[in-house]
XYZ file of C-alpha atoms in Angstrom:
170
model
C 150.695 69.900 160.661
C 151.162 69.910 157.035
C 153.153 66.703 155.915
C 155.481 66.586 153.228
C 153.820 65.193 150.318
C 150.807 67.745 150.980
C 153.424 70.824 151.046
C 155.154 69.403 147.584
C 151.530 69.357 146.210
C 151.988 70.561 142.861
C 155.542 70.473 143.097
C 158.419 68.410 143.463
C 159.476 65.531 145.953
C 163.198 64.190 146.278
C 163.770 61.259 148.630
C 167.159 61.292 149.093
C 168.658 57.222 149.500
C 164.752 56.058 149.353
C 166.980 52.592 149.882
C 167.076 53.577 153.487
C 162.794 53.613 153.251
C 161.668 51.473 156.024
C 159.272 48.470 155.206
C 156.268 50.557 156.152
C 157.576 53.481 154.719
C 157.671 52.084 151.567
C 153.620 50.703 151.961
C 152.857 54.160 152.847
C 154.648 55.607 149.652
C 153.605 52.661 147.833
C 149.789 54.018 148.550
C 150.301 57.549 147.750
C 151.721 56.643 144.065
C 148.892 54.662 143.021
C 145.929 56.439 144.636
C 147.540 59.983 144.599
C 146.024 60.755 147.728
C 146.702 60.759 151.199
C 145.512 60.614 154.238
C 147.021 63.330 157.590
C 147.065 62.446 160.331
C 144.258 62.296 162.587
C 141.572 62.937 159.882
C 139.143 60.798 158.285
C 138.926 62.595 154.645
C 141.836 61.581 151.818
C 143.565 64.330 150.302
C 144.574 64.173 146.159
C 147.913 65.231 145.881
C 149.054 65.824 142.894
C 153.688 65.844 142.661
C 156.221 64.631 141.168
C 158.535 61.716 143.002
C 162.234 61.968 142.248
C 164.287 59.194 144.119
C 168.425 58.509 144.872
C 169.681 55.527 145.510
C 173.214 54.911 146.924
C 172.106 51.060 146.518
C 170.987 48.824 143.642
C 167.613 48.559 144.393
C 167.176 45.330 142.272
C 169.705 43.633 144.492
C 168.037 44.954 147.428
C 164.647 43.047 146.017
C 166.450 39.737 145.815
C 167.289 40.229 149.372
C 163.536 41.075 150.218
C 164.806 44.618 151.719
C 162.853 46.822 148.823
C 159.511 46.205 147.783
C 159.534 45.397 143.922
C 156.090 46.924 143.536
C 157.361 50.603 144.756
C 160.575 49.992 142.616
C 158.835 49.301 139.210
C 156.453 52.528 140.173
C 159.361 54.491 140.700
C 161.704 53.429 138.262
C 159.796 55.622 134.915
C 163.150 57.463 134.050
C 166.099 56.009 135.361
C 169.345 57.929 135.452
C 172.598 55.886 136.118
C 175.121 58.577 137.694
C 178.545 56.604 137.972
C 180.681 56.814 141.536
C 183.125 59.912 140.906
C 186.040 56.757 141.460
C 184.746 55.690 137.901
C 184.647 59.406 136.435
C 187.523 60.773 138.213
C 188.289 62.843 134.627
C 185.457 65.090 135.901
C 187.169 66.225 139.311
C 188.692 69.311 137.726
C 185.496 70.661 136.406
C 183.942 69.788 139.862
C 186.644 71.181 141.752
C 186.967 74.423 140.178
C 183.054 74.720 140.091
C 182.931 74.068 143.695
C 185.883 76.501 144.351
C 183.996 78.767 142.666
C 181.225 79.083 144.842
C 182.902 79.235 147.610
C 184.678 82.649 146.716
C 182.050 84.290 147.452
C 180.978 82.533 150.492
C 183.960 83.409 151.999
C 184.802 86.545 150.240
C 187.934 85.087 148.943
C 190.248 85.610 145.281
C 189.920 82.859 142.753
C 191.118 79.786 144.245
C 192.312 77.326 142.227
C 193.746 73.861 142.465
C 198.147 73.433 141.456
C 198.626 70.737 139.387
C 200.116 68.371 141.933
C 197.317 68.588 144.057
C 194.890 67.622 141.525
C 196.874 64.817 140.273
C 196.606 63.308 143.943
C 193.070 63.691 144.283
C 193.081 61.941 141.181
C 194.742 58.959 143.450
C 192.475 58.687 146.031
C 189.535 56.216 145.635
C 186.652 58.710 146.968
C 184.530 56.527 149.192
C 182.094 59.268 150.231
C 181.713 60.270 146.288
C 181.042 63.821 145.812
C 179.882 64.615 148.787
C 183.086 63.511 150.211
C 184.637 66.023 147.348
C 182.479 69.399 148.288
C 183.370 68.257 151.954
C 187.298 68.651 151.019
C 186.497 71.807 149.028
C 184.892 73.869 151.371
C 187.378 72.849 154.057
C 190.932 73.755 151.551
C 188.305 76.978 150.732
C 187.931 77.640 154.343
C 191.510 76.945 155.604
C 193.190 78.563 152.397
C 195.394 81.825 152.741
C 196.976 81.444 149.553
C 195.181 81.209 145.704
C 196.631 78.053 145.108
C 195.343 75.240 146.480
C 198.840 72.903 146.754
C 199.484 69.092 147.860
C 200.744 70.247 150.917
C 197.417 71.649 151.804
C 195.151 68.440 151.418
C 194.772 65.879 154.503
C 197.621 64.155 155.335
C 196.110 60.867 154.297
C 196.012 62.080 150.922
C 199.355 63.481 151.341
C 200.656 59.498 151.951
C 199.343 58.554 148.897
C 201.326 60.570 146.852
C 203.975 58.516 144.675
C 206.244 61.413 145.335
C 208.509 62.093 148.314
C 207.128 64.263 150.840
């Protein structure tokens, strides 16, 4: 069976949350970057392999060092370009341009008008802390998409814990 760094030969990788690598995941990955071959399963011959690594990280890895949880040697051969992407909590001025992008795509998923978010609606998500980050976000998107019959999106229509946050009576 053809593994996954021998399919991505030539092409890209993306380990999503390589935090979550085990110990002896990380040796094995650790091997591949600096001998750019591997070795399947059951055969005696190496393999070069020739892709590209791109890595998330829900953790900082340099903490996770200090607690001996991430090998240091994988992180400095990982860490060429390093892209800092701040929680959505710290960018929350982006939410309407994610919102309405992520509205957008679900129109024609579900063969809907152009949904859209009112004003008070948006100023509540703006309220919430958004623990799950975007992914919590697309989550809440595709379920107001889904559950929508109307074009606009209103407070009344987000989860009722969002609803209790509001500053206004309900």
């Amino acid at each position: 069976k053809t593994g996954l760094l021998e399919a991505a030969d030539h092409g890209t990788v993306l380990f999503d949350e390589i935090n979550e690598l085990s110990p002896h995941c990380q040796t094995l990955l650790l091997h591949f970057l600096q001998n750019k071959n591997i070795t399947p399963i059951g055969s005696l011959i190496a393999k070069e392999i020739h892709t590209r690594i791109i890595c998330t990280s829900g953790q900082d890895l340099q903490e996770m060092i200090k607690a001996g949880t991430f090998r240091s040697d994988l992180y400095y051969r990982l860490n060429v370009i390093n892209i800092n992407i701040p929680p959505l909590r710290e960018r929350i001025e982006d939410l309407p341009v994610l919102c309405s992008s992520m509205l957008s795509q679900k129109e024609g998923l579900y063969h809907q008008s152009r949904l859209h978010m009112s004003q008070e609606a948006m100023d509540l998500l703006n309220l919430h802390n958004w623990p799950g980050n975007v992914r919590e976000l697309r989550a809440l998107v595709q379920s107001l998409a889904t559950m929508s019959e109307e074009e606009t999106i209103t407070m009344q229509d987000l989860p009722q814990y969002m609803q209790a946050q509001s500053p206004l009576p309900q």
